[in-house]
Amino acid sequence: MLLPGRILITLCLMSLVCSTAFSAEQVKSIRVWKAPEYTRIVFDLTGAIDHQVFMLNKPERLVLDLSNTVTPKSLSKLDFSGSPVSGIRHARRSKTDVRFVLDLKEAVKPKSFLLKPNDHYGNRLVVDVYPLSKQGQQSESIQSAKTVVANGKRNVIISIDAGHGGEDPGAIGPGRLMEKNVVLSIARELKREIDAMKGYRAELTRSGDYYVSLRGRTRLARKQKADLFVSIHADAFHKKSARGASVWALSERGATSEMGRWLAQKENDADLIGGVGNVSLGDKSDVLKEVLLDLSMTSSLKSSLDVGSLVLSEMGQVARLHKKHVEQAGFVVLKSPDIPSILVETGFISNPTEAKNLGSHNYRKKIAKRLAHGIKRYFQDKPPVGTYLAWVKAGRPTAPKVVPTRVHRVESASSTPKVASSVSSSKSVTKYKVQHGDSLSRVARKFSVTVNDLKEINGLKSSIIHVGQTLKVPAKRS
């Protein structure tokens, strides 16, 4: 039986309306993550959507229009304290669209993007809100990195990077143990350990549960003028039997690709390399840029492997090691051209035994202590120029007073006095035994004489001296 035309049209329209309503995506929930530089607002969605973001002023508001979207009758109350957002409200803009309005305390710069589903979340709309008042300002953390210890000498700066954070939980172990929380706890413990050592200062790339981009982490380390970058993670594998801590440095291939990226991007021209040496690339020829970058990355990679080896050996005191050597890969966070960088996998959070360890506060403190010991061993041996540690290793600028060893008179003219230490003395000449790390100029400074004086009295034709060699040192000139 054929239906009358009017009824048929009505049914088609009803079907179309139902189809449209059925296909509309839904905002399931909204979450807020607060970072020092910005606030992230995440809209959890049932599917991909189209959206628009724009600003309104008098008063300041941020508007988000979501197409073909519906919302539940009520959304969870959100905590915007400590952010430029004072509140959020929403209403239907049309039969198919929803408008969200964020009331603001100050002017902001918004950024928005969509994220596809992953292992932990479905489709998401992310809105990052940057207060204009903070643009171009250095954080208090970065300013504190310049602390002077003594005699105008600076701290060794360690940039500690707790992996993942905020929207990115990292690996998840038994009992919903999240990597982002474990590694932040270890990072904080490591900061406490390092800050307790004279001549050191630790800085965190993130101090709370928020996300920092991979390139953003290395940029922070460079702003902090770090001498070492340590990224902390917890491994995971589909087999629960996988276990062991490991340390990673950048691979040769990763270093090569990063050098190419720096040379290809014009915005890097004004950047500095060489750590605290501050070598600008902006005024260099293309060939010289390549040479400088190559030298810087080669030096940083060697230092990364050296410090990584010491850290790995220390971690072996409390944790089972996955490999007994430093592994190498092209991790983005290891690609700073001027900062030695290592990535530490503290264990497999997917392994029940290691997850239990990583969930223990005492175990995390032990891991942090061993990391600090490894870092200390490296910088005691190779302190950066201009640091308090280098000043101490050089014997300090104020040379220790030479205390003459009392020489007993002996009857035989052929007898020689026994030397109780590396220094002995007569009325006009002091004898000094060359120590590890000495140079002729350093000995001259130590005794306030000239290099020529030392050469002349010792009959030296060059400035080369050897450990264990005994030098005659003339009395200080008046």
CSV table of C-alpha atoms in Angstrom, one decimal:
chain,number,residue,atom,x,y,z
A,1,MET,CA,0.0,0.0,0.0
A,2,LEU,CA,1.4,3.4,-1.0
A,3,LEU,CA,1.5,6.1,1.7
A,4,PRO,CA,0.1,9.6,0.9
A,5,GLY,CA,2.8,12.0,-0.1
A,6,ARG,CA,2.5,14.3,2.9
A,7,ILE,CA,2.8,11.4,5.4
A,8,LEU,CA,5.9,10.1,3.5
A,9,ILE,CA,7.6,13.4,3.6
A,10,THR,CA,6.9,13.7,7.3
A,11,LEU,CA,8.4,10.3,8.0
A,12,CYS,CA,11.5,11.1,6.0
A,13,LEU,CA,12.0,14.4,7.9
A,14,MET,CA,11.6,12.6,11.3
A,15,SER,CA,14.1,10.0,10.2
A,16,LEU,CA,16.6,12.6,9.2
A,17,VAL,CA,16.2,14.4,12.5
A,18,CYS,CA,16.7,11.2,14.4
A,19,SER,CA,19.7,10.3,12.3
A,20,THR,CA,21.3,13.7,13.0
A,21,ALA,CA,20.7,13.4,16.7
A,22,PHE,CA,22.0,9.9,16.7
A,23,SER,CA,25.2,10.9,14.9
A,24,ALA,CA,25.9,13.9,17.1
A,25,GLU,CA,29.0,13.5,19.3
A,26,GLN,CA,28.9,14.0,23.0
A,27,VAL,CA,31.0,15.8,25.6
A,28,LYS,CA,31.4,13.1,28.2
A,29,SER,CA,33.5,15.1,30.7
A,30,ILE,CA,35.9,18.0,31.1
A,31,ARG,CA,39.2,17.8,32.9
A,32,VAL,CA,41.6,20.6,34.0
A,33,TRP,CA,45.5,20.4,34.3
A,34,LYS,CA,47.4,23.4,35.7
A,35,ALA,CA,51.0,24.0,34.7
A,36,PRO,CA,53.2,27.0,35.7
A,37,GLU,CA,53.1,28.5,32.2
A,38,TYR,CA,49.5,27.5,31.1
A,39,THR,CA,46.3,25.8,32.0
A,40,ARG,CA,45.1,22.8,29.9
A,41,ILE,CA,41.4,22.1,29.6
A,42,VAL,CA,40.5,18.7,28.0
A,43,PHE,CA,37.1,17.8,26.6
A,44,ASP,CA,36.5,14.1,26.5
A,45,LEU,CA,34.4,13.3,23.4
A,46,THR,CA,32.7,10.3,21.9
A,47,GLY,CA,34.1,11.1,18.5
A,48,ALA,CA,35.9,13.6,16.3
A,49,ILE,CA,34.3,17.1,16.0
A,50,ASP,CA,34.8,20.4,14.3
A,51,HIS,CA,35.3,23.4,16.6
A,52,GLN,CA,36.1,27.1,16.6
A,53,VAL,CA,37.9,29.1,19.3
A,54,PHE,CA,37.9,32.9,19.6
A,55,MET,CA,38.2,35.7,22.2
A,56,LEU,CA,35.7,38.3,23.4
A,57,ASN,CA,36.6,41.2,25.7
A,58,LYS,CA,34.9,43.7,28.1
A,59,PRO,CA,34.9,41.4,30.0
A,60,GLU,CA,37.5,38.9,28.8
A,61,ARG,CA,36.0,35.6,27.6
A,62,LEU,CA,37.2,32.6,25.7
A,63,VAL,CA,34.5,31.1,23.4
A,64,LEU,CA,34.5,27.5,22.0
A,65,ASP,CA,31.9,26.5,19.5
A,66,LEU,CA,31.6,22.7,19.0
A,67,SER,CA,29.7,21.5,15.9
A,68,ASN,CA,27.3,18.6,15.9
A,69,THR,CA,27.8,18.0,19.6
A,70,VAL,CA,25.6,17.5,22.6
A,71,THR,CA,26.3,17.7,26.3
A,72,PRO,CA,25.0,15.9,29.3
A,73,LYS,CA,22.5,17.7,31.6
A,74,SER,CA,25.3,18.5,34.1
A,75,LEU,CA,29.1,18.3,34.1
A,76,SER,CA,31.4,17.8,37.1
A,77,LYS,CA,32.4,21.0,38.9
A,78,LEU,CA,35.9,22.1,37.9
A,79,ASP,CA,38.7,23.6,40.0
A,80,PHE,CA,40.1,26.6,38.2
A,81,SER,CA,41.9,28.0,41.2
A,82,GLY,CA,45.4,29.3,40.4
A,83,SER,CA,44.5,29.7,36.7
A,84,PRO,CA,43.4,32.7,34.5
A,85,VAL,CA,40.0,31.0,34.2
A,86,SER,CA,37.3,32.0,36.8
A,87,GLY,CA,34.5,29.7,35.5
A,88,ILE,CA,33.0,27.8,32.6
A,89,ARG,CA,29.4,27.7,31.2
A,90,HIS,CA,27.7,26.2,28.2
A,91,ALA,CA,24.5,26.3,26.3
A,92,ARG,CA,23.0,25.1,23.0
A,93,ARG,CA,23.9,27.5,20.1
A,94,SER,CA,21.6,25.7,17.7
A,95,LYS,CA,20.0,22.3,17.3
A,96,THR,CA,23.3,20.7,16.4
A,97,ASP,CA,26.0,23.0,18.1
A,98,VAL,CA,27.1,23.8,21.6
A,99,ARG,CA,28.9,26.9,22.8
A,100,PHE,CA,31.2,26.9,25.9
A,101,VAL,CA,32.3,30.2,27.4
A,102,LEU,CA,35.3,30.4,29.7
A,103,ASP,CA,35.1,33.5,31.9
A,104,LEU,CA,38.6,34.9,32.4
A,105,LYS,CA,40.5,36.9,35.1
A,106,GLU,CA,42.9,38.3,32.5
A,107,ALA,CA,43.8,38.4,28.9
A,108,VAL,CA,45.1,35.1,27.5
A,109,LYS,CA,46.4,33.5,24.3
A,110,PRO,CA,44.5,30.2,23.5
A,111,LYS,CA,45.7,27.2,21.5
A,112,SER,CA,43.5,24.3,20.6
A,113,PHE,CA,43.9,20.9,18.9
A,114,LEU,CA,42.2,17.5,18.6
A,115,LEU,CA,43.7,14.3,19.9
A,116,LYS,CA,42.8,10.8,18.5
A,117,PRO,CA,42.1,7.9,20.9
A,118,ASN,CA,45.0,6.1,22.6
A,119,ASP,CA,45.3,3.3,25.1
A,120,HIS,CA,44.0,5.5,27.9
A,121,TYR,CA,41.6,8.0,26.4
A,122,GLY,CA,39.1,8.4,23.5
A,123,ASN,CA,38.8,11.5,21.2
A,124,ARG,CA,39.7,14.7,23.0
A,125,LEU,CA,39.6,18.4,22.3
A,126,VAL,CA,42.5,20.2,24.1
A,127,VAL,CA,42.5,23.9,24.9
A,128,ASP,CA,45.7,25.4,26.3
A,129,VAL,CA,45.3,28.9,27.9
A,130,TYR,CA,48.4,31.0,28.2
A,131,PRO,CA,48.2,34.2,30.4
A,132,LEU,CA,49.6,37.1,28.4
A,133,SER,CA,51.1,38.5,31.7
A,134,LYS,CA,53.6,35.6,31.8
A,135,GLN,CA,54.7,35.8,28.2
A,136,GLY,CA,58.5,36.3,28.0
A,137,GLN,CA,59.0,36.1,31.8
A,138,GLN,CA,61.6,33.7,33.3
A,139,SER,CA,60.2,31.5,36.0
A,140,GLU,CA,61.5,31.7,39.5
A,141,SER,CA,62.9,28.2,39.1
A,142,ILE,CA,65.1,29.3,36.2
A,143,GLN,CA,66.3,32.4,37.9
A,144,SER,CA,67.3,30.3,41.0
A,145,ALA,CA,69.6,28.2,38.8
A,146,LYS,CA,72.1,31.0,38.7
A,147,THR,CA,72.8,30.8,42.5
A,148,VAL,CA,76.4,31.6,43.4
A,149,VAL,CA,78.0,29.3,46.0
A,150,ALA,CA,81.3,31.0,47.0
A,151,ASN,CA,84.0,33.3,45.7
A,152,GLY,CA,81.9,34.1,42.6
A,153,LYS,CA,81.7,30.4,41.6
A,154,ARG,CA,78.4,28.9,40.4
A,155,ASN,CA,76.6,25.7,41.1
A,156,VAL,CA,76.6,22.7,38.9
A,157,ILE,CA,73.0,22.7,37.6
A,158,ILE,CA,71.2,19.4,37.1
A,159,SER,CA,67.9,19.5,35.2
A,160,ILE,CA,65.6,16.6,36.4
A,161,ASP,CA,62.8,15.6,34.0
A,162,ALA,CA,59.9,13.5,35.3
A,163,GLY,CA,58.5,11.9,32.2
A,164,HIS,CA,54.9,12.1,31.0
A,165,GLY,CA,52.4,14.0,33.3
A,166,GLY,CA,48.9,15.4,33.1
A,167,GLU,CA,47.0,14.1,30.1
A,168,ASP,CA,49.9,11.6,29.5
A,169,PRO,CA,50.0,9.0,32.3
A,170,GLY,CA,52.8,6.9,30.7
A,171,ALA,CA,52.8,3.2,31.4
A,172,ILE,CA,50.2,1.8,33.9
A,173,GLY,CA,51.1,-1.1,36.2
A,174,PRO,CA,49.2,-3.3,38.6
A,175,GLY,CA,46.7,-1.5,40.8
A,176,ARG,CA,46.6,1.4,38.4
A,177,LEU,CA,50.1,2.5,39.4
A,178,MET,CA,50.9,5.3,36.9
A,179,GLU,CA,54.4,6.0,35.6
A,180,LYS,CA,53.8,9.8,35.7
A,181,ASN,CA,53.3,9.7,39.5
A,182,VAL,CA,56.2,7.3,40.2
A,183,VAL,CA,58.7,9.2,38.2
A,184,LEU,CA,57.6,12.6,39.7
A,185,SER,CA,58.1,11.2,43.2
A,186,ILE,CA,61.6,10.0,42.2
A,187,ALA,CA,62.5,13.3,40.6
A,188,ARG,CA,61.5,15.2,43.8
A,189,GLU,CA,63.6,12.9,45.9
A,190,LEU,CA,66.5,13.3,43.5
A,191,LYS,CA,66.2,17.1,43.7
A,192,ARG,CA,66.3,16.9,47.5
A,193,GLU,CA,69.5,14.7,47.4
A,194,ILE,CA,71.2,17.0,44.9
A,195,ASP,CA,70.3,20.3,46.6
A,196,ALA,CA,71.8,18.9,49.8
A,197,MET,CA,75.2,18.6,48.2
A,198,LYS,CA,77.3,21.7,48.3
A,199,GLY,CA,78.1,23.1,44.9
A,200,TYR,CA,75.0,21.6,43.2
A,201,ARG,CA,71.5,22.8,42.3
A,202,ALA,CA,68.7,20.8,40.9
A,203,GLU,CA,65.8,22.1,38.7
A,204,LEU,CA,62.6,20.2,37.7
A,205,THR,CA,61.1,20.4,34.2
A,206,ARG,CA,57.7,19.7,35.9
A,207,SER,CA,56.9,20.1,39.5
A,208,GLY,CA,53.3,18.8,39.4
A,209,ASP,CA,50.9,16.7,37.4
A,210,TYR,CA,50.9,18.5,34.1
A,211,TYR,CA,52.3,17.8,30.6
A,212,VAL,CA,55.4,19.4,29.1
A,213,SER,CA,56.2,18.7,25.5
A,214,LEU,CA,59.3,16.7,24.6
A,215,ARG,CA,61.0,19.6,23.0
A,216,GLY,CA,59.7,21.9,25.8
A,217,ARG,CA,61.7,19.8,28.3
A,218,THR,CA,65.0,20.3,26.5
A,219,ARG,CA,64.2,24.0,26.0
A,220,LEU,CA,63.6,24.3,29.8
A,221,ALA,CA,66.9,22.6,30.5
A,222,ARG,CA,68.8,25.0,28.3
A,223,LYS,CA,67.0,28.0,29.9
A,224,GLN,CA,68.1,26.6,33.3
A,225,LYS,CA,71.7,26.5,31.9
A,226,ALA,CA,71.9,22.9,32.9
A,227,ASP,CA,75.2,21.0,33.0
A,228,LEU,CA,73.3,17.7,32.9
A,229,PHE,CA,69.8,16.6,31.9
A,230,VAL,CA,68.3,13.5,33.5
A,231,SER,CA,65.0,12.2,32.3
A,232,ILE,CA,63.3,9.7,34.6
A,233,HIS,CA,60.9,7.0,33.4
A,234,ALA,CA,59.6,3.5,34.2
A,235,ASP,CA,59.6,0.9,31.5
A,236,ALA,CA,56.8,-1.4,30.3
A,237,PHE,CA,56.5,-4.5,28.2
A,238,HIS,CA,53.6,-6.8,27.1
A,239,LYS,CA,55.4,-9.7,28.9
A,240,LYS,CA,55.2,-9.3,32.7
A,241,SER,CA,58.5,-11.2,33.0
A,242,ALA,CA,60.5,-8.3,31.6
A,243,ARG,CA,62.4,-6.5,34.3
A,244,GLY,CA,65.5,-4.4,35.1
A,245,ALA,CA,66.6,-0.8,35.3
A,246,SER,CA,68.5,0.8,32.4
A,247,VAL,CA,70.2,4.0,31.3
A,248,TRP,CA,70.1,5.4,27.8
A,249,ALA,CA,72.1,8.0,25.9
A,250,LEU,CA,71.5,9.4,22.4
A,251,SER,CA,72.5,7.2,19.5
A,252,GLU,CA,74.9,8.3,16.8
A,253,ARG,CA,72.1,8.3,14.3
A,254,GLY,CA,69.9,10.4,16.6
A,255,ALA,CA,72.7,12.9,17.0
A,256,THR,CA,73.2,13.1,13.2
A,257,SER,CA,69.5,13.7,12.6
A,258,GLU,CA,69.3,16.3,15.3
A,259,MET,CA,72.3,18.2,13.9
A,260,GLY,CA,70.5,18.2,10.5
A,261,ARG,CA,67.3,19.5,12.1
A,262,TRP,CA,69.2,22.4,13.8
A,263,LEU,CA,71.0,23.3,10.6
A,264,ALA,CA,67.8,23.2,8.6
A,265,GLN,CA,65.7,25.4,10.9
A,266,LYS,CA,66.4,29.1,10.7
A,267,GLU,CA,64.9,29.8,14.1
A,268,ASN,CA,67.9,28.0,15.6
A,269,ASP,CA,70.3,30.5,14.2
A,270,ALA,CA,70.1,32.7,17.2
A,271,ASP,CA,70.3,29.9,19.7
A,272,LEU,CA,73.4,29.2,21.7
A,273,ILE,CA,75.4,26.0,22.0
A,274,GLY,CA,78.2,25.0,24.3
A,275,GLY,CA,76.2,25.2,27.6
A,276,VAL,CA,77.3,28.0,29.8
A,277,GLY,CA,79.9,28.9,27.1
A,278,ASN,CA,77.0,30.6,25.1
A,279,VAL,CA,78.3,30.2,21.6
A,280,SER,CA,75.8,31.9,19.2
A,281,LEU,CA,75.2,30.4,15.8
A,282,GLY,CA,73.6,33.5,14.3
A,283,ASP,CA,76.8,35.1,13.0
A,284,LYS,CA,78.6,31.9,11.8
A,285,SER,CA,78.9,30.6,8.2
A,286,ASP,CA,77.0,27.4,7.3
A,287,VAL,CA,80.3,25.4,7.4
A,288,LEU,CA,81.3,26.8,10.8
A,289,LYS,CA,77.8,26.1,12.2
A,290,GLU,CA,78.1,22.5,11.2
A,291,VAL,CA,81.6,22.2,12.7
A,292,LEU,CA,80.5,23.8,16.0
A,293,LEU,CA,77.4,21.6,16.2
A,294,ASP,CA,79.3,18.5,15.4
A,295,LEU,CA,81.9,19.3,18.1
A,296,SER,CA,79.3,20.2,20.7
A,297,MET,CA,77.2,17.1,20.1
A,298,THR,CA,80.2,14.8,20.0
A,299,SER,CA,81.4,16.2,23.3
A,300,SER,CA,77.9,16.0,24.9
A,301,LEU,CA,77.4,12.4,23.7
A,302,LYS,CA,80.8,11.3,25.2
A,303,SER,CA,79.9,13.0,28.5
A,304,SER,CA,76.4,11.4,28.4
A,305,LEU,CA,77.9,7.9,28.1
A,306,ASP,CA,80.4,8.6,30.8
A,307,VAL,CA,77.9,9.9,33.4
A,308,GLY,CA,75.4,7.3,32.3
A,309,SER,CA,77.9,4.5,33.0
A,310,LEU,CA,78.5,5.8,36.6
A,311,VAL,CA,74.7,6.2,37.2
A,312,LEU,CA,74.1,2.7,35.9
A,313,SER,CA,76.7,1.2,38.2
A,314,GLU,CA,75.2,3.0,41.2
A,315,MET,CA,71.7,1.8,40.3
A,316,GLY,CA,73.0,-1.7,40.2
A,317,GLN,CA,73.5,-1.4,44.0
A,318,VAL,CA,69.7,-1.4,44.6
A,319,ALA,CA,68.1,-2.6,41.4
A,320,ARG,CA,68.4,-5.4,39.0
A,321,LEU,CA,69.9,-4.1,35.7
A,322,HIS,CA,68.2,-4.8,32.4
A,323,LYS,CA,71.6,-4.3,30.6
A,324,LYS,CA,75.0,-3.8,32.1
A,325,HIS,CA,75.9,-1.1,29.7
A,326,VAL,CA,74.5,2.3,28.7
A,327,GLU,CA,72.1,1.7,25.8
A,328,GLN,CA,71.6,4.3,23.0
A,329,ALA,CA,68.5,5.4,21.0
A,330,GLY,CA,67.1,8.5,19.3
A,331,PHE,CA,64.9,9.7,22.2
A,332,VAL,CA,63.8,13.3,21.5
A,333,VAL,CA,64.5,14.4,25.1
A,334,LEU,CA,68.2,13.4,24.7
A,335,LYS,CA,68.7,15.6,21.6
A,336,SER,CA,70.1,18.8,23.2
A,337,PRO,CA,73.2,19.6,21.3
A,338,ASP,CA,75.0,21.2,24.2
A,339,ILE,CA,73.9,19.4,27.4
A,340,PRO,CA,75.0,15.9,28.3
A,341,SER,CA,71.7,14.0,28.6
A,342,ILE,CA,70.6,10.6,29.9
A,343,LEU,CA,67.3,8.8,30.2
A,344,VAL,CA,66.9,6.5,33.2
A,345,GLU,CA,64.4,3.6,33.2
A,346,THR,CA,64.0,2.9,36.9
A,347,GLY,CA,62.4,-0.5,36.3
A,348,PHE,CA,59.5,-2.3,34.5
A,349,ILE,CA,56.2,-1.0,35.9
A,350,SER,CA,54.6,-3.9,34.0
A,351,ASN,CA,56.5,-6.4,36.2
A,352,PRO,CA,54.5,-7.2,39.4
A,353,THR,CA,57.7,-7.3,41.6
A,354,GLU,CA,59.2,-4.2,40.2
A,355,ALA,CA,55.9,-2.4,40.3
A,356,LYS,CA,55.7,-3.2,44.0
A,357,ASN,CA,59.1,-1.7,44.4
A,358,LEU,CA,58.4,1.4,42.4
A,359,GLY,CA,55.2,1.9,44.4
A,360,SER,CA,57.2,2.0,47.7
A,361,HIS,CA,58.4,5.4,48.9
A,362,ASN,CA,61.4,3.9,50.6
A,363,TYR,CA,62.5,2.2,47.3
A,364,ARG,CA,62.1,5.4,45.3
A,365,LYS,CA,64.3,7.2,47.9
A,366,LYS,CA,67.0,4.5,47.4
A,367,ILE,CA,66.8,4.9,43.7
A,368,ALA,CA,67.1,8.7,44.0
A,369,LYS,CA,70.1,8.4,46.3
A,370,ARG,CA,72.0,6.1,43.9
A,371,LEU,CA,71.3,8.5,41.0
A,372,ALA,CA,72.7,11.4,43.0
A,373,HIS,CA,75.8,9.3,43.9
A,374,GLY,CA,76.4,8.6,40.2
A,375,ILE,CA,76.0,12.2,39.2
A,376,LYS,CA,78.3,13.3,42.1
A,377,ARG,CA,81.0,10.8,41.0
A,378,TYR,CA,81.0,12.2,37.5
A,379,PHE,CA,81.2,15.9,38.4
A,380,GLN,CA,83.8,15.4,41.1
A,381,ASP,CA,86.1,14.0,38.4
A,382,LYS,CA,85.0,16.4,35.6
A,383,PRO,CA,83.6,19.6,37.1
A,384,PRO,CA,82.5,22.3,34.6
A,385,VAL,CA,84.7,25.4,34.3
A,386,GLY,CA,83.7,28.3,36.6
A,387,THR,CA,81.9,26.1,39.1
A,388,TYR,CA,82.5,25.7,42.8
A,389,LEU,CA,83.5,22.1,42.3
A,390,ALA,CA,86.1,23.1,39.8
A,391,TRP,CA,87.4,25.7,42.2
A,392,VAL,CA,87.7,23.1,45.0
A,393,LYS,CA,89.4,20.6,42.7
A,394,ALA,CA,92.0,23.1,41.7
A,395,GLY,CA,92.9,23.7,45.3
A,396,ARG,CA,91.0,27.0,45.6
A,397,PRO,CA,92.4,30.3,44.5
A,398,THR,CA,93.9,31.1,47.9
A,399,ALA,CA,96.7,28.6,47.9
A,400,PRO,CA,97.2,26.6,51.1
A,401,LYS,CA,100.1,27.9,53.2
A,402,VAL,CA,103.2,25.8,52.8
A,403,VAL,CA,104.2,24.6,56.3
A,404,PRO,CA,107.9,23.8,56.2
A,405,THR,CA,108.8,20.4,57.4
A,406,ARG,CA,111.4,20.7,60.2
A,407,VAL,CA,114.7,19.4,59.0
A,408,HIS,CA,117.0,17.9,61.6
A,409,ARG,CA,120.7,18.7,61.2
A,410,VAL,CA,122.8,15.6,60.4
A,411,GLU,CA,126.6,15.2,60.7
A,412,SER,CA,127.1,13.7,57.2
A,413,ALA,CA,127.0,16.1,54.4
A,414,SER,CA,125.8,13.4,52.0
A,415,SER,CA,122.7,12.7,54.1
A,416,THR,CA,119.4,14.1,52.9
A,417,PRO,CA,116.4,14.9,55.1
A,418,LYS,CA,113.4,12.7,54.9
A,419,VAL,CA,110.3,14.4,53.4
A,420,ALA,CA,107.2,13.9,55.5
A,421,SER,CA,104.9,15.1,52.7
A,422,SER,CA,105.0,16.4,49.2
A,423,VAL,CA,106.6,19.7,50.4
A,424,SER,CA,109.9,20.2,52.2
A,425,SER,CA,111.9,23.4,52.8
A,426,SER,CA,115.2,24.9,53.6
A,427,LYS,CA,116.0,28.6,54.2
A,428,SER,CA,115.7,29.7,50.6
A,429,VAL,CA,114.4,26.7,48.6
A,430,THR,CA,111.2,24.6,49.0
A,431,LYS,CA,111.0,21.1,47.5
A,432,TYR,CA,107.6,20.1,46.1
A,433,LYS,CA,106.5,16.7,44.8
A,434,VAL,CA,104.3,17.0,41.7
A,435,GLN,CA,100.7,15.7,42.3
A,436,HIS,CA,98.1,14.5,39.9
A,437,GLY,CA,96.5,17.4,38.0
A,438,ASP,CA,99.5,19.7,38.5
A,439,SER,CA,101.0,21.8,35.8
A,440,LEU,CA,104.1,24.1,36.0
A,441,SER,CA,101.9,27.2,35.9
A,442,ARG,CA,99.7,25.8,38.7
A,443,VAL,CA,102.7,25.1,40.9
A,444,ALA,CA,104.0,28.6,40.2
A,445,ARG,CA,100.7,30.1,41.2
A,446,LYS,CA,100.6,27.9,44.3
A,447,PHE,CA,103.9,29.3,45.6
A,448,SER,CA,103.5,32.9,44.2
A,449,VAL,CA,106.5,32.6,41.9
A,450,THR,CA,106.9,32.7,38.1
A,451,VAL,CA,107.1,29.8,35.7
A,452,ASN,CA,110.6,31.1,34.5
A,453,ASP,CA,111.8,31.0,38.2
A,454,LEU,CA,110.8,27.3,38.3
A,455,LYS,CA,112.4,26.5,35.0
A,456,GLU,CA,115.6,28.3,35.9
A,457,ILE,CA,116.1,26.7,39.3
A,458,ASN,CA,115.2,23.2,38.1
A,459,GLY,CA,117.1,23.4,34.8
A,460,LEU,CA,113.9,22.8,32.8
A,461,LYS,CA,113.9,23.4,29.0
A,462,SER,CA,110.1,23.0,28.7
A,463,SER,CA,107.0,23.4,30.9
A,464,ILE,CA,106.4,19.6,31.0
A,465,ILE,CA,106.4,18.0,34.4
A,466,HIS,CA,105.5,14.5,35.7
A,467,VAL,CA,103.6,13.1,38.7
A,468,GLY,CA,106.1,12.2,41.4
A,469,GLN,CA,108.8,14.6,40.1
A,470,THR,CA,110.4,16.7,42.8
A,471,LEU,CA,110.7,20.4,42.0
A,472,LYS,CA,112.8,23.0,43.7
A,473,VAL,CA,110.7,26.1,44.5
A,474,PRO,CA,112.6,29.4,45.2
A,475,ALA,CA,111.5,31.6,48.0
A,476,LYS,CA,108.7,34.0,47.2
A,477,ARG,CA,110.1,37.3,45.8
A,478,SER,CA,109.6,40.2,48.1
